[in-house]
Short mmCIF file of C-alpha atoms and ligand atoms in Angstrom, two decimals:
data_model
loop_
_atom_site.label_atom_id
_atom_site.label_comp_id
_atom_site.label_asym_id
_atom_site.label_seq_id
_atom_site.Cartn_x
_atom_site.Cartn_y
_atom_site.Cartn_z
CA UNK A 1 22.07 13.57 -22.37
CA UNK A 2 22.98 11.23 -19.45
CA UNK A 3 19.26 9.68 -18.28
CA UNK A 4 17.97 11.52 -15.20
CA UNK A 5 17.11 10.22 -11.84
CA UNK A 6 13.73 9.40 -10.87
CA UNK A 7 14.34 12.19 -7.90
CA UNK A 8 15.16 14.65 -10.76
CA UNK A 9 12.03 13.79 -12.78
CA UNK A 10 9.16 13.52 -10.15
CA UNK A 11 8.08 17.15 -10.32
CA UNK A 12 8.03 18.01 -13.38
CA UNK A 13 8.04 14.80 -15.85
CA UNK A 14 4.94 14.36 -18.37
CA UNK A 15 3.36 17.79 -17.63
CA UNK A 16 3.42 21.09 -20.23
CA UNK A 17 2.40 23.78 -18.22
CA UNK A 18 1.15 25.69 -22.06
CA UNK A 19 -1.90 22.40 -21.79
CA UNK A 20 -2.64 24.47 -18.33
CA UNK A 21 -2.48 28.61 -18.49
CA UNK A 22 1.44 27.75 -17.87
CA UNK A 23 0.56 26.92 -14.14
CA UNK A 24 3.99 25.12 -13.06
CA UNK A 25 1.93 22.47 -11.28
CA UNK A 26 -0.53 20.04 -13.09
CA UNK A 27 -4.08 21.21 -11.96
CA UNK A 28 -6.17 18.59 -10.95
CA UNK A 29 -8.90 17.59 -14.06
CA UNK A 30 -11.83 17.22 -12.17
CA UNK A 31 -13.76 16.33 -15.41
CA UNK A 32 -15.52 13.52 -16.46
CA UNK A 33 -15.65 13.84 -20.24
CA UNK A 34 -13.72 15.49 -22.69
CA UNK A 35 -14.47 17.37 -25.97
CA UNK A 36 -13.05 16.26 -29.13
CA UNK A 37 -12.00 18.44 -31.63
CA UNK A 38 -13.76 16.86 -34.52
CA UNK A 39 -15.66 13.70 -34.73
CA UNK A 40 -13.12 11.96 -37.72
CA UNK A 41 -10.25 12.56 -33.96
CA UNK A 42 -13.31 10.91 -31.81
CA UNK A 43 -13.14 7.86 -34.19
CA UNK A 44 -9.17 7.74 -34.11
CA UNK A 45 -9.25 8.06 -30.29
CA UNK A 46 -11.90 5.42 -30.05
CA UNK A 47 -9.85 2.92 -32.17
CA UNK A 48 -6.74 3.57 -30.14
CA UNK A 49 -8.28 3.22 -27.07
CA UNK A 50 -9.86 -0.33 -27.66
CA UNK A 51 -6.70 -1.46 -29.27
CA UNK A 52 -8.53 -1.43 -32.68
CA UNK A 53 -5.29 -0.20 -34.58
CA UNK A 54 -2.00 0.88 -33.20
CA UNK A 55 -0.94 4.02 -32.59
CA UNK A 56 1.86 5.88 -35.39
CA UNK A 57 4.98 6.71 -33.96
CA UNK A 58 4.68 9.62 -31.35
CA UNK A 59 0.99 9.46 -31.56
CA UNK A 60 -1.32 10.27 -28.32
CA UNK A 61 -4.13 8.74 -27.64
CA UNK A 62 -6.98 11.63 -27.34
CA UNK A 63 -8.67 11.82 -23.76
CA UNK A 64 -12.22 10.44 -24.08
CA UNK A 65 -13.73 10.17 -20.40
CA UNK A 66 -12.30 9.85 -17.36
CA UNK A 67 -13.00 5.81 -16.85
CA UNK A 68 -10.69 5.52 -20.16
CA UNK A 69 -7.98 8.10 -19.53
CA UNK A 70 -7.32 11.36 -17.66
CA UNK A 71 -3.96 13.82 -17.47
CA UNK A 72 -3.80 13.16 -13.86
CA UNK A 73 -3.93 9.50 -14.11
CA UNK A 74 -1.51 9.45 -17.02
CA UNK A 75 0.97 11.79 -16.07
CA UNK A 76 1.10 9.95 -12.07
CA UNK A 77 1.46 6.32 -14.09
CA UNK A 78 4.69 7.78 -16.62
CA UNK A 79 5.76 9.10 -13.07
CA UNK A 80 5.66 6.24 -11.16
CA UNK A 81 7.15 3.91 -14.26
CA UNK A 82 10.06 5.93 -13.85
CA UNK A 83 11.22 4.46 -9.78
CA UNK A 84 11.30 1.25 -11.19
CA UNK A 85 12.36 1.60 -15.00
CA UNK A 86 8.92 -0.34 -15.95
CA UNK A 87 7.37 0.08 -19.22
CA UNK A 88 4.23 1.02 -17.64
CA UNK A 89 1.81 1.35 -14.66
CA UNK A 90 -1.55 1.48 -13.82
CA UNK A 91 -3.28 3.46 -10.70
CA UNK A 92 -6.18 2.06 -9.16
CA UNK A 93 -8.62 3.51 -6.36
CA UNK A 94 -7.12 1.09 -3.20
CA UNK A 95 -4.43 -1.22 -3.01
CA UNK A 96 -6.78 -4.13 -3.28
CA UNK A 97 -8.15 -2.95 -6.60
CA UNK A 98 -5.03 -3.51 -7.93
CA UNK A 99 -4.40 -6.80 -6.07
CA UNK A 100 -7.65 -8.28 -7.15
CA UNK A 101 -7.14 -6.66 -10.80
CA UNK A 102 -3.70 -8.62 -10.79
CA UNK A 103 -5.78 -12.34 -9.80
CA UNK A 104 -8.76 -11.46 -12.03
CA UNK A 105 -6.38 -10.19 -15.22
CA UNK A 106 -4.41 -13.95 -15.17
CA UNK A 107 -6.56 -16.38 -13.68
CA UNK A 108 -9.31 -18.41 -14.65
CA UNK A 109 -11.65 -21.57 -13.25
CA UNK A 110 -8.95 -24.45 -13.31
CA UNK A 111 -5.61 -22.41 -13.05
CA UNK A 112 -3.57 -22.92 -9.96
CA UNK A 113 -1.99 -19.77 -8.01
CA UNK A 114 1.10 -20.07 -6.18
CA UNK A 115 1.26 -17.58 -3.15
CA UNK A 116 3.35 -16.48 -0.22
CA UNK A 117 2.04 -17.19 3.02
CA UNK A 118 1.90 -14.71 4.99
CA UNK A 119 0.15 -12.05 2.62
CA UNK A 120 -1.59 -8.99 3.75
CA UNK A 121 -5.11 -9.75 5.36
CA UNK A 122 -7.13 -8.62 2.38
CA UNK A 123 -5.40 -10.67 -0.07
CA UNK A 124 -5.63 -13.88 1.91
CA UNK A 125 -9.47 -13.42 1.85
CA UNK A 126 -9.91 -12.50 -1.52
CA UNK A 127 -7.76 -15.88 -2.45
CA UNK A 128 -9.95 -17.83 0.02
CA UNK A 129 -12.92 -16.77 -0.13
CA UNK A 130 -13.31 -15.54 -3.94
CA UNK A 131 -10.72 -17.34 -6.75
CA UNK A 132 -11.55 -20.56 -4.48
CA UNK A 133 -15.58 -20.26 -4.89
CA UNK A 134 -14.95 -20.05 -8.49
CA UNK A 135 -12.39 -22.86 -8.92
CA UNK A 136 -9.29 -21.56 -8.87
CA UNK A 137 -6.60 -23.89 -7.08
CA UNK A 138 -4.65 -22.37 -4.41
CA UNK A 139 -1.07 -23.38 -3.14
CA UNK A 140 0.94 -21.72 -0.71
CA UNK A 141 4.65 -21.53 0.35
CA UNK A 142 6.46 -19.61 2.97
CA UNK A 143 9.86 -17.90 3.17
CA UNK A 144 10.99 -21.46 4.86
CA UNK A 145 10.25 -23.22 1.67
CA UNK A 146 12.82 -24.62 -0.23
CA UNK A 147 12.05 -22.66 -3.39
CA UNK A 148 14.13 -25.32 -5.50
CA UNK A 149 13.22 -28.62 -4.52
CA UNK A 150 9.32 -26.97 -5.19
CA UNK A 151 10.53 -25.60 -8.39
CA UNK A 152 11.56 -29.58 -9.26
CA UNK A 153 8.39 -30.94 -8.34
CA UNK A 154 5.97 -28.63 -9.75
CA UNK A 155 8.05 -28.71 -13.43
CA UNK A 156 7.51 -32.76 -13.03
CA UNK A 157 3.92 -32.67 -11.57
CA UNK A 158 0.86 -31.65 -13.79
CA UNK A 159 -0.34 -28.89 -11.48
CA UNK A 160 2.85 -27.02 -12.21
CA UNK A 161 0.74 -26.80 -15.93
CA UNK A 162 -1.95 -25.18 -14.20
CA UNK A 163 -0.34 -22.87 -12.52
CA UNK A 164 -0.59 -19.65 -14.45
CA UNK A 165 0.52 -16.77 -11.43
CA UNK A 166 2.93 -16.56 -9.02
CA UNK A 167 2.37 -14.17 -5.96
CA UNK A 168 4.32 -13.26 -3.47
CA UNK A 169 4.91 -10.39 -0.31
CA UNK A 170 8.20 -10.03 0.59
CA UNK A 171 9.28 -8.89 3.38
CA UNK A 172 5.98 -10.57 4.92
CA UNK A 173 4.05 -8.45 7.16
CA UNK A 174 4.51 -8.32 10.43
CA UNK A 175 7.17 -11.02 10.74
CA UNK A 176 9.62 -9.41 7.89
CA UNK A 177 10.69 -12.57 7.26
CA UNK A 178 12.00 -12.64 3.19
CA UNK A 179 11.26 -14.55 0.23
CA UNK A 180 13.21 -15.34 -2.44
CA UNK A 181 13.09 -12.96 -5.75
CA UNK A 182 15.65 -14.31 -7.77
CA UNK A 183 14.48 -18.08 -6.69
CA UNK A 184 10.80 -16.92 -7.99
CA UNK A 185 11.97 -15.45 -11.34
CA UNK A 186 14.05 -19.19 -12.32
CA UNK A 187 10.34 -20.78 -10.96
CA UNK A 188 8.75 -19.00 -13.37
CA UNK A 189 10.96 -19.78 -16.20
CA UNK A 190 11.44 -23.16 -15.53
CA UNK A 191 7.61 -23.97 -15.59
CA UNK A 192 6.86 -22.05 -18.63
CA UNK A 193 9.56 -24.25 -20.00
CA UNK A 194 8.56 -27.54 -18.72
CA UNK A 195 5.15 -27.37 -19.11
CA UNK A 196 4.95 -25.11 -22.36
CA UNK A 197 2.47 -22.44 -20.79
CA UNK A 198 2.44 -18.50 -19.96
CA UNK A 199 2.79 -17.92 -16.17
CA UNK A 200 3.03 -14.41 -14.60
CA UNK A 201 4.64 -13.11 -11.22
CA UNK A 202 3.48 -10.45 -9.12
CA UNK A 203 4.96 -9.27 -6.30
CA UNK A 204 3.60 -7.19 -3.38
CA UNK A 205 6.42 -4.41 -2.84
CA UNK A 206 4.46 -2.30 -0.60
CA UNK A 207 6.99 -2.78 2.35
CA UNK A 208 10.47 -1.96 0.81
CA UNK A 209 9.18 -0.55 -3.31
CA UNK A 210 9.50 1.44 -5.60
CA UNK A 211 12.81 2.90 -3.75
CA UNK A 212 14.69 -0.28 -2.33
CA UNK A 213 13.42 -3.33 -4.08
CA UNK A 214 13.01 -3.80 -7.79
CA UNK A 215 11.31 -7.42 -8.23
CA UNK A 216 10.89 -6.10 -11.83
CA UNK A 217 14.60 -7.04 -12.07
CA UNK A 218 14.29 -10.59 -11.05
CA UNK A 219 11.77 -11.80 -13.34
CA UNK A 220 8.63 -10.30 -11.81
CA UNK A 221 6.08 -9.68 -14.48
CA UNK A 222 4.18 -7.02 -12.49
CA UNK A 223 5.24 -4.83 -8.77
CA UNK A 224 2.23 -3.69 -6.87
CA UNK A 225 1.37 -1.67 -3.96
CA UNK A 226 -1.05 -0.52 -1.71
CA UNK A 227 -0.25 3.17 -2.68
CA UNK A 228 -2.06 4.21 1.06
CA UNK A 229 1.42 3.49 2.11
CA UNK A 230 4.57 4.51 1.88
CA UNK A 231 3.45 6.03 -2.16
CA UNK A 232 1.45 8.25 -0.61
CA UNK A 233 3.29 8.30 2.65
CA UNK A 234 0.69 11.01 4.43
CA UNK A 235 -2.28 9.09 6.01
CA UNK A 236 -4.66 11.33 4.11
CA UNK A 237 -5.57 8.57 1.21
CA UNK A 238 -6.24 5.07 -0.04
CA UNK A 239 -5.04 4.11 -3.22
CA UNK A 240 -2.81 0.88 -5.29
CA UNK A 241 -0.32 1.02 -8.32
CA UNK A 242 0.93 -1.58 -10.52
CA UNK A 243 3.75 -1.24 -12.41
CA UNK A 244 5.50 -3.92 -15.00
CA UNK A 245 5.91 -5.02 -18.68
CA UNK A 246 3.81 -3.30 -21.04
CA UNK A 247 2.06 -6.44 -21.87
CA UNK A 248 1.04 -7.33 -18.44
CA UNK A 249 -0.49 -3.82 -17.79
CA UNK A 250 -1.88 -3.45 -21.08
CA UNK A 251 -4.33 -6.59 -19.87
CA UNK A 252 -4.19 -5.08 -16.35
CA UNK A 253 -5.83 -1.62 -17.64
CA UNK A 254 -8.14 -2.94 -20.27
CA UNK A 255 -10.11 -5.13 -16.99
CA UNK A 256 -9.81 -1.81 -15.17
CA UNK A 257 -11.50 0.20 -17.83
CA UNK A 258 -14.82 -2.14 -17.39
CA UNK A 259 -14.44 -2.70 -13.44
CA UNK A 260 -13.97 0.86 -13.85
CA UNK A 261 -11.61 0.54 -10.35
CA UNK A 262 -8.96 3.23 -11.71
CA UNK A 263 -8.27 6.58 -9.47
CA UNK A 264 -9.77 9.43 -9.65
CA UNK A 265 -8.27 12.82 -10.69
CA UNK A 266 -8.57 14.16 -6.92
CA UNK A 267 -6.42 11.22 -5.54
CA UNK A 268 -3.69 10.68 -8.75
CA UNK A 269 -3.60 14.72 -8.19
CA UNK A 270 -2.54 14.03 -4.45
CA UNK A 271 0.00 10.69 -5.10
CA UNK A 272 1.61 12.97 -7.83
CA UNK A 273 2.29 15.38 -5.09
CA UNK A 274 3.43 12.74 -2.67
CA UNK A 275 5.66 11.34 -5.15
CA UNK A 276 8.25 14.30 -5.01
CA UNK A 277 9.19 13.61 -1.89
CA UNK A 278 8.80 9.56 -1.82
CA UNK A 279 12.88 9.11 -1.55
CA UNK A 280 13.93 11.53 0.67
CA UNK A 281 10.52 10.61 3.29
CA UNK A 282 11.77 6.90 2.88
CA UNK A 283 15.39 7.61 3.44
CA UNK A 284 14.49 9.31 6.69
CA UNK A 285 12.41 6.83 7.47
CA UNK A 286 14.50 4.10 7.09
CA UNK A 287 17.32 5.89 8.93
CA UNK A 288 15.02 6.56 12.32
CA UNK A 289 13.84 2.92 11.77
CA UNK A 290 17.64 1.97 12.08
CA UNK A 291 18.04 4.29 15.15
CA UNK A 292 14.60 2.56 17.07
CA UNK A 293 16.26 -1.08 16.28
CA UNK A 294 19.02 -0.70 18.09
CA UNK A 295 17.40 0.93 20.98
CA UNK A 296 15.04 -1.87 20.97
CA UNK A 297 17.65 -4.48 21.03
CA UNK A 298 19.07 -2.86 23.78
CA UNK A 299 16.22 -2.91 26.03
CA UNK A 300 15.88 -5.43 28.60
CA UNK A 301 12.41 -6.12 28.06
CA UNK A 302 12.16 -6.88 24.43
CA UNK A 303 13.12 -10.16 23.84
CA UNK A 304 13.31 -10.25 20.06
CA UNK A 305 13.53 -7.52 17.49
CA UNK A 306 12.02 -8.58 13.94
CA UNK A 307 13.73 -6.46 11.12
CA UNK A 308 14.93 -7.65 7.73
CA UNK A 309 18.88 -8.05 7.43
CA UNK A 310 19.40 -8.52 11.45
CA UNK A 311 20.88 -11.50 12.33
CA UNK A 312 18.28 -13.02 14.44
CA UNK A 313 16.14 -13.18 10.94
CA UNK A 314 18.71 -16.32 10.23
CA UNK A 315 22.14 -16.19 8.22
CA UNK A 316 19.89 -17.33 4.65
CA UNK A 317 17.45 -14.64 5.61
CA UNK A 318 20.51 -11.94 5.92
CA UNK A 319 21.67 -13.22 2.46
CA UNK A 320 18.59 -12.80 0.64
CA UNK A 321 17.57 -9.40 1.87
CA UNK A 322 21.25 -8.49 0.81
CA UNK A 323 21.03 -9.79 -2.71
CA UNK A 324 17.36 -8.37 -3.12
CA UNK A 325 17.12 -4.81 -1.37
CA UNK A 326 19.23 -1.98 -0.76
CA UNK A 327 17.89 -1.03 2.54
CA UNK A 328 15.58 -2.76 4.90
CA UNK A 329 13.20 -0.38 5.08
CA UNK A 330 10.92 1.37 8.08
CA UNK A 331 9.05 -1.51 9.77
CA UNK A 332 9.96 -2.70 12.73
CA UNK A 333 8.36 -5.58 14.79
CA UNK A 334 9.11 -6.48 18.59
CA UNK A 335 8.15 -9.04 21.50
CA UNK A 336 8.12 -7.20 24.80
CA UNK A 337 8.08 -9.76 27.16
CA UNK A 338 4.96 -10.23 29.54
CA UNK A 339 2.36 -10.96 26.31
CA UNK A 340 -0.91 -9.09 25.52
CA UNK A 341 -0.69 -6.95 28.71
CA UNK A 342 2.38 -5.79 28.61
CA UNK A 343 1.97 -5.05 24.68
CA UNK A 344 -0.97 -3.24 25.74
CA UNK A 345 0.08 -0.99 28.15
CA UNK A 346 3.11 -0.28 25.70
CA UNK A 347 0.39 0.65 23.34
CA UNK A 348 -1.56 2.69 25.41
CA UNK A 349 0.78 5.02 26.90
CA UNK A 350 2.69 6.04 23.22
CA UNK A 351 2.15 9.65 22.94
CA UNK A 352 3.67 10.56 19.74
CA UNK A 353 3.42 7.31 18.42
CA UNK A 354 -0.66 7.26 17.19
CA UNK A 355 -2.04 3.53 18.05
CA UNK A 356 -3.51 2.99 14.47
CA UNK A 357 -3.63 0.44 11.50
CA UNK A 358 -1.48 1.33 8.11
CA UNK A 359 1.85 1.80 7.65
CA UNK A 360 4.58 3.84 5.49
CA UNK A 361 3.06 7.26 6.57
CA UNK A 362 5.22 10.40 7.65
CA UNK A 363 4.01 9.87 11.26
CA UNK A 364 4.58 6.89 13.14
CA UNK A 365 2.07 4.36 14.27
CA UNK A 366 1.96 1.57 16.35
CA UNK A 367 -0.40 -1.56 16.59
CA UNK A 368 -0.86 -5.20 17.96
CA UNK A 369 -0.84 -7.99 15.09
CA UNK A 370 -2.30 -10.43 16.68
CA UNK A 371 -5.78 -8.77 17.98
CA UNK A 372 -5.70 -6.47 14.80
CA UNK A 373 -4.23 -6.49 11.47
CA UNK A 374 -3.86 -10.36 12.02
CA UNK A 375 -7.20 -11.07 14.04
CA UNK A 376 -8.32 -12.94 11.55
CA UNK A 377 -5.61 -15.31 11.14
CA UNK A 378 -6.45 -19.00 12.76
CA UNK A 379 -4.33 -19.20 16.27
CA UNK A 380 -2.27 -22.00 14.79
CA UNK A 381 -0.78 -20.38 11.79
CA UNK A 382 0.14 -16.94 13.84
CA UNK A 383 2.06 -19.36 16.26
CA UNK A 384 4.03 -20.64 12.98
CA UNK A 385 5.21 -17.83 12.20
CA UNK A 386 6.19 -16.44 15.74
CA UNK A 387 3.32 -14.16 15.42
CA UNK A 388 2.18 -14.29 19.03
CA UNK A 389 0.59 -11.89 21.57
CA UNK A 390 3.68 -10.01 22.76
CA UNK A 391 4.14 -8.56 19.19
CA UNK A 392 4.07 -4.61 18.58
CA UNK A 393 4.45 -3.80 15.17
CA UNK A 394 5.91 -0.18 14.28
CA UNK A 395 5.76 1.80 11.42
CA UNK A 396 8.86 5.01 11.25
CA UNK A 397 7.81 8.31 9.94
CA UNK A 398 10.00 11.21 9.70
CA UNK A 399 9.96 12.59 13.69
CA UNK A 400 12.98 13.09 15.30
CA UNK A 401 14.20 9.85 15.81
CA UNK A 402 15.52 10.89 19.42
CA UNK A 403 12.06 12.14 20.20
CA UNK A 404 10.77 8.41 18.74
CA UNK A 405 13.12 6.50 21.21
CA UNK A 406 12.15 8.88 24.05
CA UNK A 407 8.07 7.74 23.43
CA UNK A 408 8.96 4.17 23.17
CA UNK A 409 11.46 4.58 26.49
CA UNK A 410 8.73 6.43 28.75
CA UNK A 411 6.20 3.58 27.27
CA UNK A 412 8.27 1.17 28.47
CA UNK A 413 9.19 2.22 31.79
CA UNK A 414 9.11 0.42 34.79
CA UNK A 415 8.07 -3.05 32.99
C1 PLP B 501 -2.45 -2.05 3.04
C2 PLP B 501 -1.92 -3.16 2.21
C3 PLP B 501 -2.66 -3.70 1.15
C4 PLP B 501 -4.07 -3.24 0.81
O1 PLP B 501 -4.08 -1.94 0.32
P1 PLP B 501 -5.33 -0.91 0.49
O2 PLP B 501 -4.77 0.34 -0.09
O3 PLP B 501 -5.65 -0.83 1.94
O4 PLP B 501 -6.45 -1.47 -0.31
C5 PLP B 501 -2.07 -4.69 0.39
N1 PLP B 501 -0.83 -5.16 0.67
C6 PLP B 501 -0.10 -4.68 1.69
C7 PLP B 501 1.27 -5.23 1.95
C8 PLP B 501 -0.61 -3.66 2.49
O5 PLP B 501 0.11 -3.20 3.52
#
């Protein structure tokens, strides 16, 4: 039978409703421990879960205790493999579980990371002001750098040996300015060529994954998310995902198991839920986020839209976001002009648009990078990147997207 879309799968994939009094929906296993049937199948169950000996063909490992394994957690991870074709995935408690998980799992003292700059605000400070204090060596690069000329010097220079991850966010948050996938992926093979050593890539697809980017297809190791977003896509939870090789997560989950960061039942319970309707929430999103665009760059008092795949991103920015996603997603970013006070009063007098943090939710939100999400950025660096004080940064739910443009156009008035 012809292989069924993710769409098709998401409700019912992974669950027997005879393991559950044939309830049609998987009931949430709000249970800590689990009884095994005798104690030769707690031995077997043991082995398999510490890697001990591998499993026969079609063998499962037994549920021990919900740190280890639980239905909701497993059947959620087969679901979410299935957006992206990956071999596996692991669910964690926030979005920066995962992120640190990812840096913890493949770096050591004396290994070098390679990573985007911008990232989100979290992962900056983890970088800075954890894997530095223990000696790990940071570089960064930005979506102006030229990927190939670095890609030449670090296979020549002996820190390219140390470097054992690369990281990236793309599109970067709140700019939406690109990076490179496909550039990445020949980095990554090129130093583990040149310098003989194993080096991962992660990339942050919280902005435009599972649905419209796949960096698993351009030599990413490992996609991750803050699943708070657009995976859960309902403002009612914080959680992260990973999903990748089998290898990568298979060292991913056996750190989780002893930082003991996973999700619990309660939360994979609500993500499965949220997961049947990830595409068509995202599609509408994406198409009200096209709709506020253009009534943005019609209005005479923003002076510069920021959206991936418009041509004020540049001509090699349109080109990548091409090549790499399908769509360009549902975050918009805009200068009005007049600076914090004008951005302000924007702000202040949205009525359906909530002034709040977070993104990739059904309702729409509005906030001010520069005195929020990126308050902790030094003044310098948000002027490199255009980030300044007339920035509003949008995230599209699923409103009516004529009701949307009417907020921002009463907002706006008389400017
Ligand atoms: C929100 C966010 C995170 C952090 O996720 P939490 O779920 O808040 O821990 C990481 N990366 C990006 C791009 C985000 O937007």
């Amino acid at each position: 039978m012809k292989k069924m879309k993710p769409e098709s799968l998401m409700m019912t994939h992974g669950y027997v409703p005879e393991w559950s009094e044939n309830a049609v929906k998987c009931p949430i296993y709000q249970t800590s421990t689990f009884v095994f049937p005798t104690a030769e199948a707690g031995k077997r169950f043991f082995a398999l879960a510490y890697g001990k000996t591998d499993p026969q063909e079609g063998e499962n490992p037994g549920l021990i205790y919900s740190r280890l394994n639980n239905p909701n957690l497993q059947i959620l991870e087969e679901r979410l493999s299935l957006w992206e074709d990956a071999e596996d995935a692991a669910v964690f408690e926030s979005g920066m579980s995962a992120i640190s998980t990812i840096f913890l799992t493949f770096l050591k003292p004396g290994d070098r990371l390679l990573i985007s700059n911008p990232v989100y605000g979290g992962t900056h400070h983890f970088v800075h002001n954890y894997l530095q204090s223990i000696g790990v060596h940071v570089e960064h690069f930005t979506a102006e750098t030229d990927l190939v000329n670095l890609t030449e010097e670090l296979c020549k220079d002996k820190r390219g040996a140390e470097i054992k991850l690369i990281y990236a966010e793309t599109p970067a948050n709140p700019t939406n300015a690109v990076i490179d996938l496909k550039l990445l992926g020949e980095m990554k093979i090129a130093l583990m060529k040149s310098h003989d050593t194993d080096v991962r890539m992660a990339i942050d697809n919280t902005y435009l994954g599972p649905i419209w980017q796949k960096p698993l297809d351009w030599g990413a190791d490992m996609s991750c998310y803050s699943a708070t977003k657009f995976l859960s896509g309902h403002s009612d939870l914080i959680a992260g995902a990973i999903t990748g090789s089998q290898e990568s997560i298979l060292a991913i989950k056996t750190l989780r198991t002893f930082l003991g960061n996973m999700a619990s039942p309660n939360t994979c319970w609500l993500l499965t839920r949220s997961l049947e309707t990830l595409s068509i929430r995202m599609e509408r999103q994406a198409s009200n986020a096209l709709h506020v665009v253009r009534f943005l760059q019609d209005h005479s008092r923003v002076s510069r839209v920021y959206f991936p795949g418009l041509s004020s991103q540049g001509t090699e920015q349109v080109s990548i976001q091409n090549r790499q996603s399908t769509k360009a997603g549902a975050m918009i970013s805009f200068d009005v002009i007049g600076g914090e006070a004008i951005a302000f009063r924007v702000l202040n007098k949205l009525t359906l648009i909530k002034l709040a943090v977070s993104l990739g939710s059904n309702e729409s939100l509005a906030q001010h990078p520069y005195h929020m999400t990126h308050a902790d950025m030094p003044e310098l660096e948000k002027e490199d990147l255009n980030l300044t004080d007339s920035m509003i940064r949008l995230s599209v739910g699923i409103e009516d997207s004529e009701d949307l443009i009417s907020d921002l156009k009463q907002a706006m008035e008389g400017l």
